Each structure stands twice: as C-alpha cells, then as structure tokens.
C-alpha cells in the first residue's frame, strides 16, 4: 500500500466528535474546492458508522449544495431516519463554515436471497494492457492550463490505479466522439486487516465514481474539461445502487455514457463491473457543464 492510499484511508476514517456527528479532513485536490467524490464517500462512511454491521448500503442519493473548502474540516451530521427489520435509512448533512455543502440519503439492507439477472458486461481490453496515469498524463502536459495540473492529477490518482480504455476528453478536445467512456480502476494496494470491510470497499467505489463520470458528456461535444479551460463543470447530484459484492482493490470496469445534455447541465450514467463480469454498482449523475462566455 503506497502512502497516497494510506492517506486516502485516513481521510475516510472520520473522527467521532459526538453521537452521530463526525468530522473529516480533505484530500489534496486539483481544483480549489473539495473533490465531490470525497464528500460523498465521507458522508457514506458517517452513515455506515451508525448502522449495524449486518446491514450494507444498497443505495444512496445525494445533492452537492455548495463547493467545499479544502482548507477546513467538514462536519457530518447523521439523522437516524428509520431502523426497520430489513432496511435502515440514514440522512447525512455535510456542514462547513456553518452552512450545508452536501446532503445524502442512504438505505441499508440485511442480506437476503432473491431473483437475479443483469446486463452483460461490455467488451473492454484487459487493464494490464492500458497506460497508467504516470504514463498517460505527462504525454498530454501541453493540453492543460498549468504545468502544475499534471503533477496534481498524478498525485490524486496515485491512491487509485485508474486506466482509460480510450483517450480521455483532455486528450481529444475539439473532436466530438460517441458519448461513451470506460476506465478500469482499483486501489493502489491491497486492503487488509481493519481496512478490509465490505463497507469500506463501497465507500472507496463511491470516491472513485465521481472522478470520470461526466467524461461522456464532454466527449459528445469535443470538450476537454476544466483542465484545458474550455468548460466549467461541477457535480449537482449523485446516485448509486450497490447490487453485488465487490472489492475495490481488484480491477473494476467503470462503463459510462451520456444520454443528454441541455440548459448548462449534462446527465451521465455509469455501470461498475467486476473483472469476471458481475454488475456490482449502477451510478447516475447530473452536473453543470458550461462553456465560458469567451468560448461560446
């Protein structure tokens, strides 16, 4: 396990400051606000800390209300909405500087057997055949607004080994493509001991799920993203459904597409598959996608 992954695990290990109230610090970000995936993952950690271990998250629905300040701690206030025989519901509000910045509702369920079916896993090359972030990002250094962005993006991805199946938006700005994107990802190290829990694997997948989800929106319009200065974007809402067990330290395929964009917003859908083809997680997000006035 490298130091960056260790630090990410520390970021997700919230401090309990009162019953159902937790405090979290922020991971270094390439943007002047807290990374949305971090806030979502920490909020889910806070909810999990108030639920019996025999109940795992099966869904979450959340809204990003304000940009988070990476230089200040975030307080997570958990409301125990309901504890039923099979399902448990929690509501979490993330607060900074006295204001809510994020709101999450999560539902948990005890394990039970039932009918099963799923969509087949799409074709994708093996992750070992694809470029790592250290190999890919320097190749496109000239595409970014500032040279420091490359190093910051590398640092953000050293906790997670993330590999694009095709070239990412920042590499092909100006050339519209089908609104489909795929990445393989896993943590950069095995999760063992106290870190090897189903809930933590789910929280880590939540963290990663916000990294590339809106790529498919950008691809449809040949936009490279905020790192090259031709769009301004931010997550608005984020929903996830956890279907089957998975490990965040084993390869997962994140297959995303965008059915529509309009009114300065883009919608993206994602499916996370295990390497043996099981559909583990479904994701939907809408985000702000605006073209700066000077470029429109």
PDB file of C-alpha atoms in Angstrom:
ATOM      1  CA  UNK A   1       0.000   0.000   0.000  1.00  0.00           C
ATOM      2  CA  UNK A   2       1.518   3.342  -1.033  1.00  0.00           C
ATOM      3  CA  UNK A   3       1.484   6.498   1.089  1.00  0.00           C
ATOM      4  CA  UNK A   4      -1.196   8.194  -1.005  1.00  0.00           C
ATOM      5  CA  UNK A   5      -3.622   5.303  -0.494  1.00  0.00           C
ATOM      6  CA  UNK A   6      -2.797   5.286   3.212  1.00  0.00           C
ATOM      7  CA  UNK A   7      -3.630   8.991   3.361  1.00  0.00           C
ATOM      8  CA  UNK A   8      -6.911   8.447   1.489  1.00  0.00           C
ATOM      9  CA  UNK A   9      -7.872   5.777   4.017  1.00  0.00           C
ATOM     10  CA  UNK A  10      -7.099   8.286   6.791  1.00  0.00           C
ATOM     11  CA  UNK A  11      -9.332  10.838   5.055  1.00  0.00           C
ATOM     12  CA  UNK A  12     -12.171   8.305   5.078  1.00  0.00           C
ATOM     13  CA  UNK A  13     -11.585   7.394   8.745  1.00  0.00           C
ATOM     14  CA  UNK A  14     -13.779  10.097  10.267  1.00  0.00           C
ATOM     15  CA  UNK A  15     -13.382  11.415  13.789  1.00  0.00           C
ATOM     16  CA  UNK A  16     -16.443  10.954  16.002  1.00  0.00           C
ATOM     17  CA  UNK A  17     -16.984  14.216  17.896  1.00  0.00           C
ATOM     18  CA  UNK A  18     -20.442  13.457  19.320  1.00  0.00           C
ATOM     19  CA  UNK A  19     -23.082  10.779  18.918  1.00  0.00           C
ATOM     20  CA  UNK A  20     -23.958  10.719  15.193  1.00  0.00           C
ATOM     21  CA  UNK A  21     -21.690  13.717  14.481  1.00  0.00           C
ATOM     22  CA  UNK A  22     -18.365  13.191  12.709  1.00  0.00           C
ATOM     23  CA  UNK A  23     -15.534  15.340  11.398  1.00  0.00           C
ATOM     24  CA  UNK A  24     -13.452  14.739   8.279  1.00  0.00           C
ATOM     25  CA  UNK A  25     -10.409  16.355   6.701  1.00  0.00           C
ATOM     26  CA  UNK A  26      -9.861  16.848   2.984  1.00  0.00           C
ATOM     27  CA  UNK A  27      -7.636  15.120   0.461  1.00  0.00           C
ATOM     28  CA  UNK A  28      -5.480  17.320  -1.765  1.00  0.00           C
ATOM     29  CA  UNK A  29      -7.479  18.376  -4.824  1.00  0.00           C
ATOM     30  CA  UNK A  30      -6.629  19.612  -8.314  1.00  0.00           C
ATOM     31  CA  UNK A  31      -9.403  22.184  -8.029  1.00  0.00           C
ATOM     32  CA  UNK A  32      -9.921  24.967  -5.438  1.00  0.00           C
ATOM     33  CA  UNK A  33     -12.795  23.088  -3.817  1.00  0.00           C
ATOM     34  CA  UNK A  34     -13.205  19.734  -2.129  1.00  0.00           C
ATOM     35  CA  UNK A  35     -13.462  16.825  -4.582  1.00  0.00           C
ATOM     36  CA  UNK A  36     -17.111  15.760  -4.719  1.00  0.00           C
ATOM     37  CA  UNK A  37     -16.303  12.057  -4.542  1.00  0.00           C
ATOM     38  CA  UNK A  38     -14.526  12.641  -1.253  1.00  0.00           C
ATOM     39  CA  UNK A  39     -17.538  14.370   0.324  1.00  0.00           C
ATOM     40  CA  UNK A  40     -19.887  11.626  -0.905  1.00  0.00           C
ATOM     41  CA  UNK A  41     -17.583   8.880   0.386  1.00  0.00           C
ATOM     42  CA  UNK A  42     -17.115  10.551   3.772  1.00  0.00           C
ATOM     43  CA  UNK A  43     -20.870  11.079   4.127  1.00  0.00           C
ATOM     44  CA  UNK A  44     -21.438   7.391   3.397  1.00  0.00           C
ATOM     45  CA  UNK A  45     -18.772   6.486   5.984  1.00  0.00           C
ATOM     46  CA  UNK A  46     -20.621   8.639   8.529  1.00  0.00           C
ATOM     47  CA  UNK A  47     -23.920   6.890   7.750  1.00  0.00           C
ATOM     48  CA  UNK A  48     -22.260   3.457   7.975  1.00  0.00           C
ATOM     49  CA  UNK A  49     -20.892   4.290  11.432  1.00  0.00           C
ATOM     50  CA  UNK A  50     -24.467   4.461  12.759  1.00  0.00           C
ATOM     51  CA  UNK A  51     -25.714   1.186  11.229  1.00  0.00           C
ATOM     52  CA  UNK A  52     -25.306  -2.419  12.400  1.00  0.00           C
ATOM     53  CA  UNK A  53     -22.560  -4.287  10.540  1.00  0.00           C
ATOM     54  CA  UNK A  54     -25.007  -6.871   9.187  1.00  0.00           C
ATOM     55  CA  UNK A  55     -26.606  -4.158   7.009  1.00  0.00           C
ATOM     56  CA  UNK A  56     -24.787  -2.881   3.950  1.00  0.00           C
ATOM     57  CA  UNK A  57     -25.633   0.139   1.769  1.00  0.00           C
ATOM     58  CA  UNK A  58     -27.792  -0.723  -1.237  1.00  0.00           C
ATOM     59  CA  UNK A  59     -28.404   2.825  -2.466  1.00  0.00           C
ATOM     60  CA  UNK A  60     -27.522   6.460  -1.929  1.00  0.00           C
ATOM     61  CA  UNK A  61     -28.979   9.684  -3.305  1.00  0.00           C
ATOM     62  CA  UNK A  62     -27.187  12.973  -2.826  1.00  0.00           C
ATOM     63  CA  UNK A  63     -27.022  16.654  -3.763  1.00  0.00           C
ATOM     64  CA  UNK A  64     -23.993  18.932  -3.918  1.00  0.00           C
ATOM     65  CA  UNK A  65     -25.185  22.240  -2.461  1.00  0.00           C
ATOM     66  CA  UNK A  66     -22.029  24.373  -2.204  1.00  0.00           C
ATOM     67  CA  UNK A  67     -18.386  23.997  -3.094  1.00  0.00           C
ATOM     68  CA  UNK A  68     -16.364  22.698  -0.155  1.00  0.00           C
ATOM     69  CA  UNK A  69     -13.329  24.494   1.297  1.00  0.00           C
ATOM     70  CA  UNK A  70     -10.344  22.072   1.173  1.00  0.00           C
ATOM     71  CA  UNK A  71      -8.616  24.037   3.943  1.00  0.00           C
ATOM     72  CA  UNK A  72     -11.332  23.480   6.536  1.00  0.00           C
ATOM     73  CA  UNK A  73     -12.737  20.338   8.205  1.00  0.00           C
ATOM     74  CA  UNK A  74     -16.171  19.058   7.238  1.00  0.00           C
ATOM     75  CA  UNK A  75     -18.722  18.116   9.897  1.00  0.00           C
ATOM     76  CA  UNK A  76     -21.141  15.282   9.076  1.00  0.00           C
ATOM     77  CA  UNK A  77     -24.418  15.231  11.000  1.00  0.00           C
ATOM     78  CA  UNK A  78     -26.281  11.915  10.720  1.00  0.00           C
ATOM     79  CA  UNK A  79     -30.037  11.639  11.233  1.00  0.00           C
ATOM     80  CA  UNK A  80     -31.323   8.142  12.054  1.00  0.00           C
ATOM     81  CA  UNK A  81     -34.461   8.230   9.927  1.00  0.00           C
ATOM     82  CA  UNK A  82     -35.577   4.604  10.316  1.00  0.00           C
ATOM     83  CA  UNK A  83     -34.417   1.212  11.580  1.00  0.00           C
ATOM     84  CA  UNK A  84     -36.692  -1.484  10.195  1.00  0.00           C
ATOM     85  CA  UNK A  85     -36.497  -5.263  10.221  1.00  0.00           C
ATOM     86  CA  UNK A  86     -34.862  -5.432   6.775  1.00  0.00           C
ATOM     87  CA  UNK A  87     -33.976  -1.856   5.840  1.00  0.00           C
ATOM     88  CA  UNK A  88     -32.299   1.060   7.588  1.00  0.00           C
ATOM     89  CA  UNK A  89     -32.385   4.673   6.375  1.00  0.00           C
ATOM     90  CA  UNK A  90     -29.952   7.454   7.211  1.00  0.00           C
ATOM     91  CA  UNK A  91     -29.762  11.108   6.220  1.00  0.00           C
ATOM     92  CA  UNK A  92     -26.442  12.956   6.360  1.00  0.00           C
ATOM     93  CA  UNK A  93     -25.751  16.690   6.079  1.00  0.00           C
ATOM     94  CA  UNK A  94     -22.168  17.855   5.475  1.00  0.00           C
ATOM     95  CA  UNK A  95     -21.502  21.265   7.030  1.00  0.00           C
ATOM     96  CA  UNK A  96     -18.689  23.762   6.573  1.00  0.00           C
ATOM     97  CA  UNK A  97     -18.441  27.294   7.960  1.00  0.00           C
ATOM     98  CA  UNK A  98     -21.939  26.903   9.395  1.00  0.00           C
ATOM     99  CA  UNK A  99     -23.566  26.060   6.049  1.00  0.00           C
ATOM    100  CA  UNK A 100     -24.642  22.764   4.456  1.00  0.00           C
ATOM    101  CA  UNK A 101     -22.496  21.863   1.442  1.00  0.00           C
ATOM    102  CA  UNK A 102     -23.815  18.357   0.743  1.00  0.00           C
ATOM    103  CA  UNK A 103     -26.862  16.239   1.533  1.00  0.00           C
ATOM    104  CA  UNK A 104     -27.056  12.444   1.340  1.00  0.00           C
ATOM    105  CA  UNK A 105     -29.745   9.853   1.964  1.00  0.00           C
ATOM    106  CA  UNK A 106     -28.610   6.234   2.189  1.00  0.00           C
ATOM    107  CA  UNK A 107     -30.529   2.985   2.564  1.00  0.00           C
ATOM    108  CA  UNK A 108     -29.102  -0.209   4.069  1.00  0.00           C
ATOM    109  CA  UNK A 109     -30.384  -3.785   3.902  1.00  0.00           C
ATOM    110  CA  UNK A 110     -29.705  -7.082   5.606  1.00  0.00           C
ATOM    111  CA  UNK A 111     -28.597  -9.777   3.155  1.00  0.00           C
ATOM    112  CA  UNK A 112     -31.364 -11.829   1.587  1.00  0.00           C
ATOM    113  CA  UNK A 113     -31.705 -14.160  -1.389  1.00  0.00           C
ATOM    114  CA  UNK A 114     -33.897 -13.278  -4.363  1.00  0.00           C
ATOM    115  CA  UNK A 115     -34.380 -13.318  -8.137  1.00  0.00           C
ATOM    116  CA  UNK A 116     -31.256 -12.382 -10.101  1.00  0.00           C
ATOM    117  CA  UNK A 117     -30.460 -11.093 -13.572  1.00  0.00           C
ATOM    118  CA  UNK A 118     -28.156  -8.430 -15.017  1.00  0.00           C
ATOM    119  CA  UNK A 119     -26.990  -6.768 -18.218  1.00  0.00           C
ATOM    120  CA  UNK A 120     -23.903  -8.366 -19.766  1.00  0.00           C
ATOM    121  CA  UNK A 121     -20.550  -6.707 -19.240  1.00  0.00           C
ATOM    122  CA  UNK A 122     -19.408  -4.685 -22.288  1.00  0.00           C
ATOM    123  CA  UNK A 123     -16.220  -5.623 -24.093  1.00  0.00           C
ATOM    124  CA  UNK A 124     -13.042  -3.916 -22.893  1.00  0.00           C
ATOM    125  CA  UNK A 125      -9.306  -4.628 -23.200  1.00  0.00           C
ATOM    126  CA  UNK A 126      -7.527  -6.041 -20.160  1.00  0.00           C
ATOM    127  CA  UNK A 127      -6.449  -3.307 -17.727  1.00  0.00           C
ATOM    128  CA  UNK A 128      -2.842  -4.521 -17.728  1.00  0.00           C
ATOM    129  CA  UNK A 129      -2.588  -3.569 -21.425  1.00  0.00           C
ATOM    130  CA  UNK A 130      -3.527   0.105 -20.796  1.00  0.00           C
ATOM    131  CA  UNK A 131      -1.431   3.116 -19.807  1.00  0.00           C
ATOM    132  CA  UNK A 132      -1.109   4.049 -16.150  1.00  0.00           C
ATOM    133  CA  UNK A 133      -1.663   7.670 -15.083  1.00  0.00           C
ATOM    134  CA  UNK A 134       2.117   8.120 -14.762  1.00  0.00           C
ATOM    135  CA  UNK A 135       2.485   7.018 -18.380  1.00  0.00           C
ATOM    136  CA  UNK A 136      -0.512   8.883 -19.808  1.00  0.00           C
ATOM    137  CA  UNK A 137      -0.765  12.291 -18.151  1.00  0.00           C
ATOM    138  CA  UNK A 138       2.758  13.611 -18.947  1.00  0.00           C
ATOM    139  CA  UNK A 139       2.081  12.727 -22.585  1.00  0.00           C
ATOM    140  CA  UNK A 140      -0.659  15.368 -22.653  1.00  0.00           C
ATOM    141  CA  UNK A 141       1.000  18.004 -20.439  1.00  0.00           C
ATOM    142  CA  UNK A 142       0.656  20.639 -23.169  1.00  0.00           C
ATOM    143  CA  UNK A 143      -3.135  20.316 -23.121  1.00  0.00           C
ATOM    144  CA  UNK A 144      -3.532  21.617 -19.564  1.00  0.00           C
ATOM    145  CA  UNK A 145      -3.953  25.184 -18.329  1.00  0.00           C
ATOM    146  CA  UNK A 146      -0.970  24.983 -15.993  1.00  0.00           C
ATOM    147  CA  UNK A 147       2.004  22.629 -15.775  1.00  0.00           C
ATOM    148  CA  UNK A 148       1.232  22.043 -12.088  1.00  0.00           C
ATOM    149  CA  UNK A 149      -2.085  20.421 -13.043  1.00  0.00           C
ATOM    150  CA  UNK A 150      -0.278  17.339 -14.377  1.00  0.00           C
ATOM    151  CA  UNK A 151       1.522  16.692 -11.094  1.00  0.00           C
ATOM    152  CA  UNK A 152      -1.626  17.385  -9.078  1.00  0.00           C
ATOM    153  CA  UNK A 153      -3.658  14.968 -11.217  1.00  0.00           C
ATOM    154  CA  UNK A 154      -0.942  12.345 -10.834  1.00  0.00           C
ATOM    155  CA  UNK A 155      -0.965  12.777  -7.072  1.00  0.00           C
ATOM    156  CA  UNK A 156      -4.771  12.484  -6.971  1.00  0.00           C
ATOM    157  CA  UNK A 157      -4.589   9.211  -8.903  1.00  0.00           C
ATOM    158  CA  UNK A 158      -1.749   7.543  -7.002  1.00  0.00           C
ATOM    159  CA  UNK A 159      -4.200   6.273  -4.399  1.00  0.00           C
ATOM    160  CA  UNK A 160      -6.210   4.699  -7.213  1.00  0.00           C
ATOM    161  CA  UNK A 161      -4.798   2.972 -10.299  1.00  0.00           C
ATOM    162  CA  UNK A 162      -7.124   4.372 -12.977  1.00  0.00           C
ATOM    163  CA  UNK A 163      -6.657   3.435 -16.648  1.00  0.00           C
ATOM    164  CA  UNK A 164      -8.625   4.836 -19.587  1.00  0.00           C
ATOM    165  CA  UNK A 165      -9.692   2.345 -22.249  1.00  0.00           C
ATOM    166  CA  UNK A 166      -9.661   5.133 -24.891  1.00  0.00           C
ATOM    167  CA  UNK A 167      -8.146   8.594 -24.832  1.00  0.00           C
ATOM    168  CA  UNK A 168      -9.793  10.871 -22.224  1.00  0.00           C
ATOM    169  CA  UNK A 169     -11.520  14.170 -23.114  1.00  0.00           C
ATOM    170  CA  UNK A 170      -8.479  16.328 -22.372  1.00  0.00           C
ATOM    171  CA  UNK A 171      -6.514  14.374 -24.991  1.00  0.00           C
ATOM    172  CA  UNK A 172      -9.017  14.809 -27.831  1.00  0.00           C
ATOM    173  CA  UNK A 173     -10.561  18.254 -27.279  1.00  0.00           C
ATOM    174  CA  UNK A 174     -12.094  19.595 -30.499  1.00  0.00           C
ATOM    175  CA  UNK A 175     -13.023  16.181 -31.892  1.00  0.00           C
ATOM    176  CA  UNK A 176     -16.543  15.057 -30.867  1.00  0.00           C
ATOM    177  CA  UNK A 177     -16.874  11.330 -30.147  1.00  0.00           C
ATOM    178  CA  UNK A 178     -19.596   8.943 -29.089  1.00  0.00           C
ATOM    179  CA  UNK A 179     -20.642   9.874 -25.519  1.00  0.00           C
ATOM    180  CA  UNK A 180     -19.200   6.688 -24.065  1.00  0.00           C
ATOM    181  CA  UNK A 181     -16.205   6.312 -21.736  1.00  0.00           C
ATOM    182  CA  UNK A 182     -14.587   3.361 -19.980  1.00  0.00           C
ATOM    183  CA  UNK A 183     -11.947   3.164 -17.272  1.00  0.00           C
ATOM    184  CA  UNK A 184     -10.548   0.327 -15.229  1.00  0.00           C
ATOM    185  CA  UNK A 185      -9.734   1.141 -11.601  1.00  0.00           C
ATOM    186  CA  UNK A 186      -8.563  -0.394  -8.346  1.00  0.00           C
ATOM    187  CA  UNK A 187      -6.826   0.905  -5.243  1.00  0.00           C
ATOM    188  CA  UNK A 188      -3.050   1.111  -5.450  1.00  0.00           C
ATOM    189  CA  UNK A 189      -2.526  -1.597  -2.864  1.00  0.00           C
ATOM    190  CA  UNK A 190      -4.385  -4.401  -1.122  1.00  0.00           C
ATOM    191  CA  UNK A 191      -6.904  -3.636   1.603  1.00  0.00           C
ATOM    192  CA  UNK A 192      -6.122  -5.837   4.568  1.00  0.00           C
ATOM    193  CA  UNK A 193      -6.846  -6.065   8.273  1.00  0.00           C
ATOM    194  CA  UNK A 194      -9.047  -3.257   9.585  1.00  0.00           C
ATOM    195  CA  UNK A 195      -9.292  -1.818   6.062  1.00  0.00           C
ATOM    196  CA  UNK A 196     -10.790  -4.979   4.566  1.00  0.00           C
ATOM    197  CA  UNK A 197     -14.511  -4.461   5.156  1.00  0.00           C
ATOM    198  CA  UNK A 198     -17.378  -4.509   2.625  1.00  0.00           C
ATOM    199  CA  UNK A 199     -18.469  -1.046   3.716  1.00  0.00           C
ATOM    200  CA  UNK A 200     -15.024   0.465   3.074  1.00  0.00           C
ATOM    201  CA  UNK A 201     -14.882  -1.123  -0.388  1.00  0.00           C
ATOM    202  CA  UNK A 202     -18.251   0.549  -1.122  1.00  0.00           C
ATOM    203  CA  UNK A 203     -17.075   3.912   0.217  1.00  0.00           C
ATOM    204  CA  UNK A 204     -13.921   3.745  -1.921  1.00  0.00           C
ATOM    205  CA  UNK A 205     -16.009   2.971  -5.013  1.00  0.00           C
ATOM    206  CA  UNK A 206     -18.150   5.988  -4.129  1.00  0.00           C
ATOM    207  CA  UNK A 207     -14.993   8.118  -4.020  1.00  0.00           C
ATOM    208  CA  UNK A 208     -13.838   6.939  -7.454  1.00  0.00           C
ATOM    209  CA  UNK A 209     -17.305   7.103  -9.031  1.00  0.00           C
ATOM    210  CA  UNK A 210     -17.141  10.917  -9.260  1.00  0.00           C
ATOM    211  CA  UNK A 211     -13.724  11.018 -10.968  1.00  0.00           C
ATOM    212  CA  UNK A 212     -14.653  10.317 -14.593  1.00  0.00           C
ATOM    213  CA  UNK A 213     -18.440  10.093 -14.744  1.00  0.00           C
ATOM    214  CA  UNK A 214     -19.015  13.336 -16.672  1.00  0.00           C
ATOM    215  CA  UNK A 215     -16.334  12.449 -19.251  1.00  0.00           C
ATOM    216  CA  UNK A 216     -19.000  11.031 -21.547  1.00  0.00           C
ATOM    217  CA  UNK A 217     -20.815  14.398 -21.618  1.00  0.00           C
ATOM    218  CA  UNK A 218     -17.614  16.181 -22.662  1.00  0.00           C
ATOM    219  CA  UNK A 219     -16.775  13.609 -25.339  1.00  0.00           C
ATOM    220  CA  UNK A 220     -20.042  14.232 -27.186  1.00  0.00           C
ATOM    221  CA  UNK A 221     -19.042  17.867 -27.748  1.00  0.00           C
ATOM    222  CA  UNK A 222     -15.286  17.588 -28.185  1.00  0.00           C
ATOM    223  CA  UNK A 223     -14.670  19.432 -24.933  1.00  0.00           C
ATOM    224  CA  UNK A 224     -11.574  18.728 -22.875  1.00  0.00           C
ATOM    225  CA  UNK A 225     -12.893  19.796 -19.488  1.00  0.00           C
ATOM    226  CA  UNK A 226     -11.860  22.341 -16.900  1.00  0.00           C
ATOM    227  CA  UNK A 227      -8.213  21.237 -17.058  1.00  0.00           C
ATOM    228  CA  UNK A 228      -7.916  22.713 -20.560  1.00  0.00           C
ATOM    229  CA  UNK A 229     -10.211  25.650 -19.889  1.00  0.00           C
ATOM    230  CA  UNK A 230     -12.985  25.044 -22.414  1.00  0.00           C
ATOM    231  CA  UNK A 231     -15.768  24.112 -19.980  1.00  0.00           C
ATOM    232  CA  UNK A 232     -16.713  24.892 -16.396  1.00  0.00           C
ATOM    233  CA  UNK A 233     -18.217  21.950 -14.542  1.00  0.00           C
ATOM    234  CA  UNK A 234     -19.414  20.749 -11.172  1.00  0.00           C
ATOM    235  CA  UNK A 235     -21.448  17.826  -9.858  1.00  0.00           C
ATOM    236  CA  UNK A 236     -25.060  18.643  -8.974  1.00  0.00           C
ATOM    237  CA  UNK A 237     -26.412  15.320  -7.740  1.00  0.00           C
ATOM    238  CA  UNK A 238     -25.148  11.756  -7.479  1.00  0.00           C
ATOM    239  CA  UNK A 239     -26.985   8.462  -7.025  1.00  0.00           C
ATOM    240  CA  UNK A 240     -25.625   4.936  -6.632  1.00  0.00           C
ATOM    241  CA  UNK A 241     -27.111   1.449  -6.283  1.00  0.00           C
ATOM    242  CA  UNK A 242     -24.947  -1.362  -4.908  1.00  0.00           C
ATOM    243  CA  UNK A 243     -26.029  -4.692  -6.395  1.00  0.00           C
ATOM    244  CA  UNK A 244     -23.399  -7.336  -5.660  1.00  0.00           C
ATOM    245  CA  UNK A 245     -20.267  -7.783  -3.537  1.00  0.00           C
ATOM    246  CA  UNK A 246     -17.006  -6.458  -4.965  1.00  0.00           C
ATOM    247  CA  UNK A 247     -13.517  -5.473  -3.870  1.00  0.00           C
ATOM    248  CA  UNK A 248     -12.129  -2.006  -4.545  1.00  0.00           C
ATOM    249  CA  UNK A 249      -8.575  -3.428  -4.570  1.00  0.00           C
ATOM    250  CA  UNK A 250      -9.384  -5.681  -7.545  1.00  0.00           C
ATOM    251  CA  UNK A 251      -9.954  -4.444 -11.093  1.00  0.00           C
ATOM    252  CA  UNK A 252     -13.366  -2.880 -11.739  1.00  0.00           C
ATOM    253  CA  UNK A 253     -14.603  -1.638 -15.120  1.00  0.00           C
ATOM    254  CA  UNK A 254     -16.437   1.706 -14.996  1.00  0.00           C
ATOM    255  CA  UNK A 255     -18.537   1.956 -18.155  1.00  0.00           C
ATOM    256  CA  UNK A 256     -20.281   5.331 -18.620  1.00  0.00           C
ATOM    257  CA  UNK A 257     -22.427   7.092 -21.189  1.00  0.00           C
ATOM    258  CA  UNK A 258     -24.406  10.324 -21.529  1.00  0.00           C
ATOM    259  CA  UNK A 259     -27.970  10.237 -22.902  1.00  0.00           C
ATOM    260  CA  UNK A 260     -28.434  14.029 -22.941  1.00  0.00           C
ATOM    261  CA  UNK A 261     -27.066  17.480 -22.154  1.00  0.00           C
ATOM    262  CA  UNK A 262     -29.007  20.758 -22.165  1.00  0.00           C
ATOM    263  CA  UNK A 263     -29.533  24.009 -20.232  1.00  0.00           C
ATOM    264  CA  UNK A 264     -25.965  24.035 -18.970  1.00  0.00           C
ATOM    265  CA  UNK A 265     -26.361  20.541 -17.475  1.00  0.00           C
ATOM    266  CA  UNK A 266     -25.248  17.100 -18.579  1.00  0.00           C
ATOM    267  CA  UNK A 267     -26.544  13.692 -17.480  1.00  0.00           C
ATOM    268  CA  UNK A 268     -24.225  10.696 -17.181  1.00  0.00           C
ATOM    269  CA  UNK A 269     -24.894   7.033 -16.353  1.00  0.00           C
ATOM    270  CA  UNK A 270     -22.352   4.534 -15.119  1.00  0.00           C
ATOM    271  CA  UNK A 271     -22.079   0.800 -14.525  1.00  0.00           C
ATOM    272  CA  UNK A 272     -19.296  -0.758 -12.480  1.00  0.00           C
ATOM    273  CA  UNK A 273     -18.460  -4.388 -13.287  1.00  0.00           C
ATOM    274  CA  UNK A 274     -16.103  -6.816 -11.585  1.00  0.00           C
ATOM    275  CA  UNK A 275     -13.436  -8.302 -13.838  1.00  0.00           C
ATOM    276  CA  UNK A 276     -15.377 -11.579 -14.031  1.00  0.00           C
ATOM    277  CA  UNK A 277     -18.421  -9.760 -15.468  1.00  0.00           C
ATOM    278  CA  UNK A 278     -20.711  -9.168 -12.462  1.00  0.00           C
ATOM    279  CA  UNK A 279     -22.634  -5.885 -12.403  1.00  0.00           C
ATOM    280  CA  UNK A 280     -21.685  -4.520  -8.978  1.00  0.00           C
ATOM    281  CA  UNK A 281     -22.835  -0.886  -8.964  1.00  0.00           C
ATOM    282  CA  UNK A 282     -25.022   1.476 -11.017  1.00  0.00           C
ATOM    283  CA  UNK A 283     -24.431   5.248 -10.955  1.00  0.00           C
ATOM    284  CA  UNK A 284     -26.275   8.309 -12.276  1.00  0.00           C
ATOM    285  CA  UNK A 285     -25.123  11.911 -12.002  1.00  0.00           C
ATOM    286  CA  UNK A 286     -26.142  15.290 -13.379  1.00  0.00           C
ATOM    287  CA  UNK A 287     -23.579  18.047 -13.497  1.00  0.00           C
ATOM    288  CA  UNK A 288     -23.143  21.646 -14.545  1.00  0.00           C
ATOM    289  CA  UNK A 289     -21.369  21.771 -17.922  1.00  0.00           C
ATOM    290  CA  UNK A 290     -20.986  25.361 -19.096  1.00  0.00           C
ATOM    291  CA  UNK A 291     -18.936  26.812 -21.916  1.00  0.00           C
ATOM    292  CA  UNK A 292     -17.149  30.028 -20.818  1.00  0.00           C
ATOM    293  CA  UNK A 293     -18.706  33.066 -22.489  1.00  0.00           C
ATOM    294  CA  UNK A 294     -15.497  33.893 -24.364  1.00  0.00           C
ATOM    295  CA  UNK A 295     -15.522  30.426 -25.977  1.00  0.00           C
ATOM    296  CA  UNK A 296     -19.240  30.016 -26.662  1.00  0.00           C
TER     297      UNK A 296
END
